[in-house]
Amino acid sequence: EGVFKVDTDKALQIRTRLSGRVDEVIAQKRAGVLGETNDGMLVIKAPDKLKKLQTAKVEKVVSDENADRTALYEEVRQANGVAEGRLKDIQKSFARSFQAESPSGTW
């Protein structure tokens, strides 16, 4: 597995947005609400753990996070000259990073 270049201007802008949400994402992971998929996406694992007012907020975090992740994966693909068919390889590479950065014992 090679390391992908992720320092284009667009990628850095996306990563800034992602880092702005990281505290909320980690807090919700610790609460057992959010988890990571094997294709580098954030999912609501336990919606029943959310109070009604929290649900919309967390759904928006997940939606915004996944939109930025999708844009980042595509930007990384293009910046590295990776064939479209190998986008999944990029997603899996990032998935491992997101999983590694997750609090231990979270999904």
Coordinates of C-alpha atoms in Angstrom, one line a residue:
E1 CA 0.0 0.0 0.0
G2 CA 1.4 3.3 -1.1
V3 CA 0.9 6.5 0.8
F4 CA -1.4 8.9 -1.0
K5 CA -0.6 12.5 -1.4
V6 CA -3.2 14.6 0.3
D7 CA -1.8 18.1 0.4
T8 CA -3.6 19.8 -2.5
D9 CA -5.3 23.1 -1.7
K10 CA -8.7 21.5 -2.0
A11 CA -7.7 18.5 0.2
L12 CA -6.4 20.9 2.8
Q13 CA -9.6 22.8 2.9
I14 CA -11.6 19.6 3.3
R15 CA -9.3 18.4 6.0
T16 CA -9.8 21.7 7.9
R17 CA -13.6 21.1 7.8
L18 CA -13.1 17.5 9.0
S19 CA -10.8 18.6 11.9
G20 CA -13.5 21.1 12.9
R21 CA -15.9 18.2 13.5
V22 CA -13.4 15.8 15.1
D23 CA -14.2 16.5 18.7
E24 CA -18.0 16.0 18.2
V25 CA -17.3 12.8 16.1
I26 CA -15.0 11.3 18.8
A27 CA -17.5 12.3 21.6
Q28 CA -20.3 10.4 19.7
K29 CA -18.0 7.4 19.1
R30 CA -17.2 7.3 22.8
A31 CA -21.0 7.4 23.5
G32 CA -21.3 4.4 21.3
V33 CA -23.5 6.3 18.8
L34 CA -21.1 6.5 15.8
G35 CA -18.9 4.0 14.1
E36 CA -16.6 3.7 11.1
T37 CA -17.3 1.5 8.1
N38 CA -14.6 -0.4 6.1
D39 CA -15.0 2.0 3.2
G40 CA -14.1 5.1 5.2
M41 CA -17.6 6.4 6.1
L42 CA -19.1 7.4 9.4
V43 CA -22.4 5.8 10.4
I44 CA -24.9 6.1 13.2
K45 CA -24.6 2.7 14.9
A46 CA -27.0 3.3 17.8
P47 CA -29.6 5.9 17.1
D48 CA -31.6 4.7 20.2
K49 CA -28.8 6.2 22.3
L50 CA -29.6 9.7 21.1
K51 CA -32.2 12.0 22.6
K52 CA -34.7 13.3 20.0
L53 CA -33.1 16.7 19.9
Q54 CA -29.6 15.3 19.4
T55 CA -30.7 13.1 16.5
A56 CA -30.9 15.9 13.9
K57 CA -27.6 17.4 15.1
V58 CA -25.8 14.0 14.9
E59 CA -27.4 13.2 11.5
K60 CA -26.1 16.5 10.2
V61 CA -22.6 15.8 11.5
V62 CA -22.6 12.4 9.8
S63 CA -24.0 13.9 6.6
D64 CA -21.5 16.7 6.5
E65 CA -18.6 14.4 7.5
N66 CA -19.4 11.8 4.8
A67 CA -19.8 14.5 2.1
D68 CA -16.4 15.9 3.0
R69 CA -14.8 12.5 3.1
T70 CA -16.3 11.6 -0.3
A71 CA -14.9 14.9 -1.7
L72 CA -11.5 14.2 -0.1
Y73 CA -11.3 10.6 -1.5
E74 CA -12.1 11.9 -5.0
E75 CA -9.6 14.8 -4.6
V76 CA -6.9 12.3 -3.4
R77 CA -7.8 10.0 -6.3
Q78 CA -7.3 12.7 -8.9
A79 CA -4.2 14.2 -7.3
N80 CA -2.5 10.8 -7.3
G81 CA -3.6 9.8 -10.8
V82 CA -5.4 6.8 -9.4
A83 CA -7.9 5.1 -11.8
E84 CA -11.6 5.6 -10.8
G85 CA -11.9 1.8 -10.3
R86 CA -9.4 2.0 -7.5
L87 CA -11.3 4.6 -5.5
K88 CA -12.2 1.8 -3.0
D89 CA -8.5 1.3 -2.3
I90 CA -8.3 5.0 -1.2
Q91 CA -11.4 4.6 0.9
K92 CA -10.0 1.5 2.6
S93 CA -6.7 3.2 3.3
F94 CA -8.5 6.2 4.9
A95 CA -10.9 3.8 6.7
R96 CA -7.9 2.2 8.5
S97 CA -6.7 5.7 9.5
F98 CA -10.1 6.7 10.9
Q99 CA -10.4 3.4 12.7
A100 CA -6.9 3.8 14.2
E101 CA -7.7 7.3 15.4
S102 CA -11.0 6.2 17.0
P103 CA -11.1 5.7 20.8
S104 CA -10.3 2.1 21.7
G105 CA -13.3 -0.1 22.1
T106 CA -15.5 1.9 19.7
W107 CA -17.0 0.5 16.5

